[in-house]
mmCIF file of N, CA and C in Angstrom:
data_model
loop_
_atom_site.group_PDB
_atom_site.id
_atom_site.type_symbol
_atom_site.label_atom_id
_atom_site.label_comp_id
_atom_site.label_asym_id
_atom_site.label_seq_id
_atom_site.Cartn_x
_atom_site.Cartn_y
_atom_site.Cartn_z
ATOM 1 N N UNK A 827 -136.278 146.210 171.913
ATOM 2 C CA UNK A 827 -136.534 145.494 173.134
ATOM 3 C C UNK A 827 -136.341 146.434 174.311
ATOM 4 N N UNK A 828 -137.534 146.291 175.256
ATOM 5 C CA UNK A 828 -137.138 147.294 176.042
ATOM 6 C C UNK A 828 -136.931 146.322 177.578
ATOM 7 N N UNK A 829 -136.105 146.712 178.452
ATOM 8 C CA UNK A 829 -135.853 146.058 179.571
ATOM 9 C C UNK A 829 -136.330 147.008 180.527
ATOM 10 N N UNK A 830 -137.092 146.414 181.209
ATOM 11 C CA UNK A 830 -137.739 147.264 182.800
ATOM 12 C C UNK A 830 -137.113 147.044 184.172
ATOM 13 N N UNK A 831 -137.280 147.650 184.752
ATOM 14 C CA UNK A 831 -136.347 147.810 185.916
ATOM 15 C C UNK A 831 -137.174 148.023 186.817
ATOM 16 N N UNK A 832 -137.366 147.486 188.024
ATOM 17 C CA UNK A 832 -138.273 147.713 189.295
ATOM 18 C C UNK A 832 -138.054 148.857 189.666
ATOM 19 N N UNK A 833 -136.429 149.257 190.210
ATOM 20 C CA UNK A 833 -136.073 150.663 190.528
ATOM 21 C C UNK A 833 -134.631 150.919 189.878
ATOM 22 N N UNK A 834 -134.149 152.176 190.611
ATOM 23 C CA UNK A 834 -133.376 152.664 190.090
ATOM 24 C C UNK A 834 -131.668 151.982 190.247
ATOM 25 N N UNK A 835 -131.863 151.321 191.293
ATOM 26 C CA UNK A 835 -130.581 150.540 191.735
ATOM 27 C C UNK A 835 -130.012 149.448 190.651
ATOM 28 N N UNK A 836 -131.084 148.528 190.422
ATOM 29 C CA UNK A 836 -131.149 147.851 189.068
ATOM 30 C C UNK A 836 -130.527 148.681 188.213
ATOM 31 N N UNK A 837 -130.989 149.687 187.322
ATOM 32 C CA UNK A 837 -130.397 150.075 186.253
ATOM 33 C C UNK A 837 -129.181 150.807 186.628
ATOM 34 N N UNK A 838 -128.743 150.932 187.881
ATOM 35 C CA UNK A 838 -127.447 151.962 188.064
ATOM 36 C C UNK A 838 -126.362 150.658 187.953
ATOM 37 N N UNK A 839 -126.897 149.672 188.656
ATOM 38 C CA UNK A 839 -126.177 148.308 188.709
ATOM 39 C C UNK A 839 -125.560 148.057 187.221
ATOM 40 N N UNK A 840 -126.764 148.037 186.497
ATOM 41 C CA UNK A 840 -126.561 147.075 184.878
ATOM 42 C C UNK A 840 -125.306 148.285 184.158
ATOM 43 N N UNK A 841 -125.836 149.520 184.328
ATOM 44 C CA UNK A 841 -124.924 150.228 183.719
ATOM 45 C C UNK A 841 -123.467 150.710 184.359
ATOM 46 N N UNK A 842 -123.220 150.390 185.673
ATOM 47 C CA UNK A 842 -121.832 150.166 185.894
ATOM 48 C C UNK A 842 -121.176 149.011 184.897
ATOM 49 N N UNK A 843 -121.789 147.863 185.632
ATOM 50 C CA UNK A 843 -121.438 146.743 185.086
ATOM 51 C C UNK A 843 -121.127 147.141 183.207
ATOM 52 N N UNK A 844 -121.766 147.129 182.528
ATOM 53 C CA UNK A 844 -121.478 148.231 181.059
ATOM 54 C C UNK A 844 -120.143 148.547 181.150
ATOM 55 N N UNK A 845 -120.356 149.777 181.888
ATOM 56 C CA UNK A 845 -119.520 150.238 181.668
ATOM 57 C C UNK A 845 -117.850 149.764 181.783
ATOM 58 N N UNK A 846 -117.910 148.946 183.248
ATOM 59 C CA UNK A 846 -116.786 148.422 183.377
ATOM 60 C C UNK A 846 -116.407 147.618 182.445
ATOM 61 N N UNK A 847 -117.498 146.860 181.627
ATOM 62 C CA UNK A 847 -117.156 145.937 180.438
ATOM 63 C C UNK A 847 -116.535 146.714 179.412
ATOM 64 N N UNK A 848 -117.478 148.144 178.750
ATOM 65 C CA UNK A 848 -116.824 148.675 177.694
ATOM 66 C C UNK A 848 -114.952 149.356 178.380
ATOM 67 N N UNK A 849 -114.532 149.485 179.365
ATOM 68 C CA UNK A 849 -113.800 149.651 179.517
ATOM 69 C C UNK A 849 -112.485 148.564 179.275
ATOM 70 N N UNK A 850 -113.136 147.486 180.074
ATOM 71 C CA UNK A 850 -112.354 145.757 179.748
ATOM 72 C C UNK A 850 -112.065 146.265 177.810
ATOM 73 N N UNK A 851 -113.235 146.138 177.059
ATOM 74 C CA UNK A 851 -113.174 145.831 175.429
ATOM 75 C C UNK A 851 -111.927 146.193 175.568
ATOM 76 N N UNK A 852 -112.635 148.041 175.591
ATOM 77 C CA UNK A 852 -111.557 149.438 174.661
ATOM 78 C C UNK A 852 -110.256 149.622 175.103
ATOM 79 N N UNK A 853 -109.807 149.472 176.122
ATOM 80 C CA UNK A 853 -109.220 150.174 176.908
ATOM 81 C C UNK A 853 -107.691 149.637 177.894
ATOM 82 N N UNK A 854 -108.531 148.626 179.002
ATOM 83 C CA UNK A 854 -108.111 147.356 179.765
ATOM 84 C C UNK A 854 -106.471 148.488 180.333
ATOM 85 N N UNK A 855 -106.490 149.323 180.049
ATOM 86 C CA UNK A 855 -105.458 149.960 181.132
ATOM 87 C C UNK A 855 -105.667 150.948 182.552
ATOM 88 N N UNK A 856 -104.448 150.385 183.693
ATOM 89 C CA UNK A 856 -104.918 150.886 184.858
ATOM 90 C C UNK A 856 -105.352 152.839 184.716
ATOM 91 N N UNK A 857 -104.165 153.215 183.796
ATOM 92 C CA UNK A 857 -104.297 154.964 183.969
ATOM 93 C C UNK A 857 -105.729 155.332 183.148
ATOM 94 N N UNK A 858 -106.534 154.204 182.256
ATOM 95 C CA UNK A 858 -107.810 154.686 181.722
ATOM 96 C C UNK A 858 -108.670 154.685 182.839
ATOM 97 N N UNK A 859 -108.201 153.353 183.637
ATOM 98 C CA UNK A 859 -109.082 153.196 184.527
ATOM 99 C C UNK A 859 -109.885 154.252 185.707
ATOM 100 N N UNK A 860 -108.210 154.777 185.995
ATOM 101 C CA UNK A 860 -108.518 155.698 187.313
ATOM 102 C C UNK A 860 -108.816 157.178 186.433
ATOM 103 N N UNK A 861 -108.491 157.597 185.175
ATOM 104 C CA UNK A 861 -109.298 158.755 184.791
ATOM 105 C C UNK A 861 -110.407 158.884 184.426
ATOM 106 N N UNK A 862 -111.263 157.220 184.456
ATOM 107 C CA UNK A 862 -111.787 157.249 184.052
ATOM 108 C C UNK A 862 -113.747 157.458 185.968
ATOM 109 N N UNK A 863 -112.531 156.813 186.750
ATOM 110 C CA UNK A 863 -113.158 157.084 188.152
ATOM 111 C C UNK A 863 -113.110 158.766 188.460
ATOM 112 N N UNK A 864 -111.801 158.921 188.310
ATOM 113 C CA UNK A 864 -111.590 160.715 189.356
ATOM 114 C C UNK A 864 -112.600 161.153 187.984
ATOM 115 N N UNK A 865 -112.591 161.224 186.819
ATOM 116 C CA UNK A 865 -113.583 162.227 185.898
ATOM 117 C C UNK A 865 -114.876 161.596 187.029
ATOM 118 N N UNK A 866 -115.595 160.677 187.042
ATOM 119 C CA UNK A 866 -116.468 160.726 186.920
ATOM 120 C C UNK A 866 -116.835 161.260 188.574
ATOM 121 N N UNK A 867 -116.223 160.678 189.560
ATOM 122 C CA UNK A 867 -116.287 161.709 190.970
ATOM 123 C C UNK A 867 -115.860 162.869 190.898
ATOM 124 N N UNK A 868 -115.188 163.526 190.208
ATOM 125 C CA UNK A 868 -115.477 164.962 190.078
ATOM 126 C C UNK A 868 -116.708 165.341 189.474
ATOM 127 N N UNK A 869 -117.062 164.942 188.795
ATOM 128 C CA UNK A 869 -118.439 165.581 188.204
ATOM 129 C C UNK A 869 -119.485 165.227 188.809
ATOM 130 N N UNK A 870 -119.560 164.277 189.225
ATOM 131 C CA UNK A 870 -120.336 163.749 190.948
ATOM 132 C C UNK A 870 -120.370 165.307 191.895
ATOM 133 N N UNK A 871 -119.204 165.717 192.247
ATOM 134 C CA UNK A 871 -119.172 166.289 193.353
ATOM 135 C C UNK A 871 -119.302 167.856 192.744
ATOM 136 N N UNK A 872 -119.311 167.957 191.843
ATOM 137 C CA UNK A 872 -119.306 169.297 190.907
ATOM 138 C C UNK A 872 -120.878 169.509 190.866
ATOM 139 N N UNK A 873 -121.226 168.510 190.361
ATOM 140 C CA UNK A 873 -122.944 168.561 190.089
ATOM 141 C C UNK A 873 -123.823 168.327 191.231
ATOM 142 N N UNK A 874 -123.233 167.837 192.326
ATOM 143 C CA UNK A 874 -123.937 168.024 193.636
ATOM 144 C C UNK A 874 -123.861 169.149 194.482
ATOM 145 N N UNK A 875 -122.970 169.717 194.345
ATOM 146 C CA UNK A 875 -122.705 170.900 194.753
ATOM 147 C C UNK A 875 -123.299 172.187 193.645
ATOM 148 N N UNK A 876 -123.575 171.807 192.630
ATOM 149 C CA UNK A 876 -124.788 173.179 191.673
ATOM 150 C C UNK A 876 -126.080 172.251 192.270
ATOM 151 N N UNK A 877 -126.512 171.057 192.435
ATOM 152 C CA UNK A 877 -127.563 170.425 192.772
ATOM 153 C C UNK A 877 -128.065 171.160 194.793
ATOM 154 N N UNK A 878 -127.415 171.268 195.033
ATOM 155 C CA UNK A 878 -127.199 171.133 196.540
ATOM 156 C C UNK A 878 -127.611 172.880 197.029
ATOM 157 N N UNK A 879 -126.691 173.185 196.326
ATOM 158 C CA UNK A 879 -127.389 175.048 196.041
ATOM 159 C C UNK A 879 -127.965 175.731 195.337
ATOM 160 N N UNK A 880 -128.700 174.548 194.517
ATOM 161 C CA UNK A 880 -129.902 175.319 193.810
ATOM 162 C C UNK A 880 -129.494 175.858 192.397
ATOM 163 N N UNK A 881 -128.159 175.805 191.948
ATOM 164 C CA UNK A 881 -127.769 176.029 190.714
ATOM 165 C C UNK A 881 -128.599 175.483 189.675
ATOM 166 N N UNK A 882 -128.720 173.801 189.929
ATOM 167 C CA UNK A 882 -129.268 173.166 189.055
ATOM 168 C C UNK A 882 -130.491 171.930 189.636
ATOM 169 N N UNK A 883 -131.066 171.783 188.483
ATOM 170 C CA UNK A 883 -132.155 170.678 189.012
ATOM 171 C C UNK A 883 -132.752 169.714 188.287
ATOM 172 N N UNK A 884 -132.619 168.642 189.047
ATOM 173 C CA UNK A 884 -133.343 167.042 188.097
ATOM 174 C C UNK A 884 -134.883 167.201 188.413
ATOM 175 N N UNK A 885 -135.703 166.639 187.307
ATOM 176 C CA UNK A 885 -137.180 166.750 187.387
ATOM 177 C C UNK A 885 -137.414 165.900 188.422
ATOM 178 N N UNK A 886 -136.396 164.620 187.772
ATOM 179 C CA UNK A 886 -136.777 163.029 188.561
ATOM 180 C C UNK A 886 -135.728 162.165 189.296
ATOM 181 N N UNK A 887 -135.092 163.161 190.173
ATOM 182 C CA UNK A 887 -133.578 162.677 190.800
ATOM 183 C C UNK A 887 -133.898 161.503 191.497
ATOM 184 N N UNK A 888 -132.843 160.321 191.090
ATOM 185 C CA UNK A 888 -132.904 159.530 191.767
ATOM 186 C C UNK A 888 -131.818 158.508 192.253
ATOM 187 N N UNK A 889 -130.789 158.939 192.382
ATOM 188 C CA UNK A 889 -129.475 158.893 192.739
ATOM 189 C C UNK A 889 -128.641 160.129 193.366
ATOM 190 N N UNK A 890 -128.824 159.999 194.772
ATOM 191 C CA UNK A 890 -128.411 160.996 195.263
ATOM 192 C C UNK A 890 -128.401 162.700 194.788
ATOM 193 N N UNK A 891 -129.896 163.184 194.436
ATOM 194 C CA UNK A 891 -130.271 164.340 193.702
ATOM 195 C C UNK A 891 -129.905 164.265 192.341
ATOM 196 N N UNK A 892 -129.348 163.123 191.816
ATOM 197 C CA UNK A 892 -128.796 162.837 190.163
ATOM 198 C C UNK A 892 -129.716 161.884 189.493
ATOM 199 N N UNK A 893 -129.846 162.075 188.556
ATOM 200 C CA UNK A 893 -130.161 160.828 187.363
ATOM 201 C C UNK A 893 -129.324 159.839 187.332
ATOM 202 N N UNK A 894 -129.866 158.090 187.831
ATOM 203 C CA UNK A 894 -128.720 157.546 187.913
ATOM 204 C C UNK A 894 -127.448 156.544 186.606
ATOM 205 N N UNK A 895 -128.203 157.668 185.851
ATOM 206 C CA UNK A 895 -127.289 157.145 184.209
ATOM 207 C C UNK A 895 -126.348 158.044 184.143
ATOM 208 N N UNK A 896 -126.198 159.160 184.792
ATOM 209 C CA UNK A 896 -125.366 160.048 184.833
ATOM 210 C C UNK A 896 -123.636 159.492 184.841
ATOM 211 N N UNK A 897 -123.252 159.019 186.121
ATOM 212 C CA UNK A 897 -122.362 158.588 185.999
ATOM 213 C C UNK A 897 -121.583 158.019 184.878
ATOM 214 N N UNK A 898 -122.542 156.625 184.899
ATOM 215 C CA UNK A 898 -121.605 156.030 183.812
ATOM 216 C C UNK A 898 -121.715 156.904 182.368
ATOM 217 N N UNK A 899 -122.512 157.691 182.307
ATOM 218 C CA UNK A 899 -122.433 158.425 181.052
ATOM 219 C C UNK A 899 -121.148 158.888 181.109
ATOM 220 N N UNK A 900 -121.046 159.657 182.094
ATOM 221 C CA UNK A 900 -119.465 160.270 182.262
ATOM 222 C C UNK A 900 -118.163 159.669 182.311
ATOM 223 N N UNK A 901 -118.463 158.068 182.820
ATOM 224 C CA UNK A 901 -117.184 157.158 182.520
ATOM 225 C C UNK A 901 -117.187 156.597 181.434
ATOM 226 N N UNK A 902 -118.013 156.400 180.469
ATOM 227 C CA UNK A 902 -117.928 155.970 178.920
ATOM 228 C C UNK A 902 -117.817 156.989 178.459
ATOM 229 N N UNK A 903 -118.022 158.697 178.538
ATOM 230 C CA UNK A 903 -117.522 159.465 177.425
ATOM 231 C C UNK A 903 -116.123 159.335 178.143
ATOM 232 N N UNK A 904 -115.456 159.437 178.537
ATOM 233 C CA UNK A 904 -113.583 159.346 179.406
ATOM 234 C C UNK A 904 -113.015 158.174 178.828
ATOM 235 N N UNK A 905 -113.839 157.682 178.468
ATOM 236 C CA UNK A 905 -113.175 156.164 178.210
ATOM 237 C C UNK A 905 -112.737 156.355 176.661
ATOM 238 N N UNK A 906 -114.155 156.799 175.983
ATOM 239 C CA UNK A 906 -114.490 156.829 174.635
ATOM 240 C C UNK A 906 -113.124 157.909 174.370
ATOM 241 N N UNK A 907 -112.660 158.893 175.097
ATOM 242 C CA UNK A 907 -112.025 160.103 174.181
ATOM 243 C C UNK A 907 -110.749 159.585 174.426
ATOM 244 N N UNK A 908 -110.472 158.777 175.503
ATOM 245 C CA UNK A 908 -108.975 158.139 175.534
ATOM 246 C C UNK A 908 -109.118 157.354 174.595
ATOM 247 N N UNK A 909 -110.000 156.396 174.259
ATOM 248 C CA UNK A 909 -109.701 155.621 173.641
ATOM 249 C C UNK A 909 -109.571 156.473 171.507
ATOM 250 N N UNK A 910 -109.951 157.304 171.488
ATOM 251 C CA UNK A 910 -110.029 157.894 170.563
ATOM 252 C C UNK A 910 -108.926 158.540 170.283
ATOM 253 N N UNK A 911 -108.352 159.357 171.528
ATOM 254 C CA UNK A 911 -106.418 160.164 171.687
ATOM 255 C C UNK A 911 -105.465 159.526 171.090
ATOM 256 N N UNK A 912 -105.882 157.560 171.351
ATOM 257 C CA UNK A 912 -104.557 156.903 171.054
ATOM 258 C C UNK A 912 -104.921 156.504 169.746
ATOM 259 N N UNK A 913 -106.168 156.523 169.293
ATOM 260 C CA UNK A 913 -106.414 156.318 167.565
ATOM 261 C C UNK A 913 -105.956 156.818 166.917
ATOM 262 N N UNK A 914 -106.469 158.373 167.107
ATOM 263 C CA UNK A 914 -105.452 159.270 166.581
ATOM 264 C C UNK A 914 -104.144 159.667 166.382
ATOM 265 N N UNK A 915 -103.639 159.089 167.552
ATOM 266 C CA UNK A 915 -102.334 159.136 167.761
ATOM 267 C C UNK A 915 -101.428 157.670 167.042
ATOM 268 N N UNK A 916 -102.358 156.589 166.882
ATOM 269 C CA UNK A 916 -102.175 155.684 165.888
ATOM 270 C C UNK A 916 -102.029 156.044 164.294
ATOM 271 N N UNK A 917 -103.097 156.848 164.320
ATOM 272 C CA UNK A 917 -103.152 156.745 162.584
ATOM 273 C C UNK A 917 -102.115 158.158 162.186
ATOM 274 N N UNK A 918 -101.483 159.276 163.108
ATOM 275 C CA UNK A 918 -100.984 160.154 162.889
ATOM 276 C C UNK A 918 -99.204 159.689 162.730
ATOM 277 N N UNK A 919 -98.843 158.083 163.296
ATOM 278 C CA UNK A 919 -97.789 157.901 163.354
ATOM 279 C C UNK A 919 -97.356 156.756 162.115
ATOM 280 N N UNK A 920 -95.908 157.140 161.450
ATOM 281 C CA UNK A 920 -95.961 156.545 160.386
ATOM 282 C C UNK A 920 -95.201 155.152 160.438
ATOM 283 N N UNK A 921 -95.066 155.336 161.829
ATOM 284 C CA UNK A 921 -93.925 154.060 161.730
ATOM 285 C C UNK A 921 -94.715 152.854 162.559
ATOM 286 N N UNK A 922 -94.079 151.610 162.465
ATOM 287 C CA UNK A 922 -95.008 150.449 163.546
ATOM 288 C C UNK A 922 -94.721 150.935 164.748
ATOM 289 N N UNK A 923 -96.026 150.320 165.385
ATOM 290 C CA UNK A 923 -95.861 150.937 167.085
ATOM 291 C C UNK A 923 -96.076 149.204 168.136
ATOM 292 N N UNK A 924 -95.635 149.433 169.156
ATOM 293 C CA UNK A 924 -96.394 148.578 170.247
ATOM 294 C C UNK A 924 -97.481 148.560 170.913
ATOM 295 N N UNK A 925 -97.932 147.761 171.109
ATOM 296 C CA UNK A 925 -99.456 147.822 171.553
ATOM 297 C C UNK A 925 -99.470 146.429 172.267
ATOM 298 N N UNK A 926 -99.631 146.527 173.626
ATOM 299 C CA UNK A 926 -99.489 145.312 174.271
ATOM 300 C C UNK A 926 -98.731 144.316 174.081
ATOM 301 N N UNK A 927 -97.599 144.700 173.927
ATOM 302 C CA UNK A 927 -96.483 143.556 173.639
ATOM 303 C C UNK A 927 -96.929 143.069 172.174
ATOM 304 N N UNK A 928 -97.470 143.483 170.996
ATOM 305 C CA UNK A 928 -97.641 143.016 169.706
ATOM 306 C C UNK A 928 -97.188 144.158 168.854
ATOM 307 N N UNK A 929 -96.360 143.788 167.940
ATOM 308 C CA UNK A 929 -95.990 144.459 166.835
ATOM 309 C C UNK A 929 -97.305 144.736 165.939
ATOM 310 N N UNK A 930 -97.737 146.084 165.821
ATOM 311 C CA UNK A 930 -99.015 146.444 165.184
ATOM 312 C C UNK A 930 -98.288 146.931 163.709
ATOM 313 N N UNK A 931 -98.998 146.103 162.648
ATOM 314 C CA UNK A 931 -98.384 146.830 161.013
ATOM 315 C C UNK A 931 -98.971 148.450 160.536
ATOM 316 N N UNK A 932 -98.548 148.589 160.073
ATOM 317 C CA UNK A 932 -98.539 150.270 159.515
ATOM 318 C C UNK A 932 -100.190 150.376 159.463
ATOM 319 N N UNK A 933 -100.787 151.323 159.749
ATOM 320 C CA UNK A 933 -102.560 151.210 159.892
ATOM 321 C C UNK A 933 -102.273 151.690 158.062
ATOM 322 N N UNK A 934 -101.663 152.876 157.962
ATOM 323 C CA UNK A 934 -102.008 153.393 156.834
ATOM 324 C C UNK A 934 -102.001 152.261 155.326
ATOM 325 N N UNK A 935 -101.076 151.326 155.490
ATOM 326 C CA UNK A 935 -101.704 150.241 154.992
ATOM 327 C C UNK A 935 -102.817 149.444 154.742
ATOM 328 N N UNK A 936 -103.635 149.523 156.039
ATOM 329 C CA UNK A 936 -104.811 148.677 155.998
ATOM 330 C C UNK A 936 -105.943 149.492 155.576
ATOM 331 N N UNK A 937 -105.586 150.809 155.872
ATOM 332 C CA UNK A 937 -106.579 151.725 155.386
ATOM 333 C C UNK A 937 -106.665 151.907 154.179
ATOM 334 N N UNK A 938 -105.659 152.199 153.446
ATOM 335 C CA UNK A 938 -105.712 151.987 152.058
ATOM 336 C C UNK A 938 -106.556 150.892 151.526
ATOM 337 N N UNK A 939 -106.378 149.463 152.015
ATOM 338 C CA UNK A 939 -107.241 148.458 151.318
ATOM 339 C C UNK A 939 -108.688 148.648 151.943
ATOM 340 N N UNK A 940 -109.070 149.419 152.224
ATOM 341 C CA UNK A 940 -110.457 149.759 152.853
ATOM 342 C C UNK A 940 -110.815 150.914 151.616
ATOM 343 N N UNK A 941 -109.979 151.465 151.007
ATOM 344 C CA UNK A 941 -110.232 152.699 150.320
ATOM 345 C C UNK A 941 -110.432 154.047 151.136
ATOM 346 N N UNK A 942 -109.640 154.064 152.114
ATOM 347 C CA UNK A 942 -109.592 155.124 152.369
ATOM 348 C C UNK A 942 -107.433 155.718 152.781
ATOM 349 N N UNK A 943 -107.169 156.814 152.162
ATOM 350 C CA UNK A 943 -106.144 157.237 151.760
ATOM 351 C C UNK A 943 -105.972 158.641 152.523
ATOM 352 N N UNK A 944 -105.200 158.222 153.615
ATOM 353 C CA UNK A 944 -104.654 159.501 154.455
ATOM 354 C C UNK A 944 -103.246 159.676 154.367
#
């Protein structure tokens, strides 16, 4: 299914909105939140500034000399690798942990009944 968009504001719109949702799912904490803003205005201001002096160039800029999927690309990969740090950091720990005020059971347990054995 493909969804069309009159212009570019529309789709910069839908994919904030996204994004702020996949953040709500994965995430829902203030310090994901704001690394997940300063990453993405730094790379805003990083890439406008190679954009601005000719370093670099969009065929079809259309967000302030940017592609306007750019952004949220950059706040869902920030989101995605935090949210991945504490997976890891889940499945690397052997003891129960907290997780929003809930006692979480041993993962390596549940993994096992999945068939998989770390």
């Amino acid at each position: 299914m493909k969804l069309d968009y009159m212009n570019s504001v529309q789709l910069s719109v839908t994919l904030a909105v996204m994004s702020m949702i996949m953040w709500w799912l994965f995430d829902r904490t203030f310090s994901g939140l704001v690394m997940g803003l300063v990453s993405t205005l730094l790379f805003l201001f990083a890439s406008q500034f190679f954009v601005y002096h000719g370093f670099a160039r969009y065929k079809k800029p259309d967000f302030f000399l940017l592609r306007s999927w750019l952004p949220s690309l950059v706040f869902s990969g920030v989101i995605t690798s935090a949210l991945s740090a504490e997976l890891s950091q889940l499945l690397s720990s052997p003891t129960t942990m907290r997780n929003r005020g809930e006692e979480v059971d041993l993962v390596h347990r549940d993994l096992f009944t999945l068939g998989l054995n770390f």
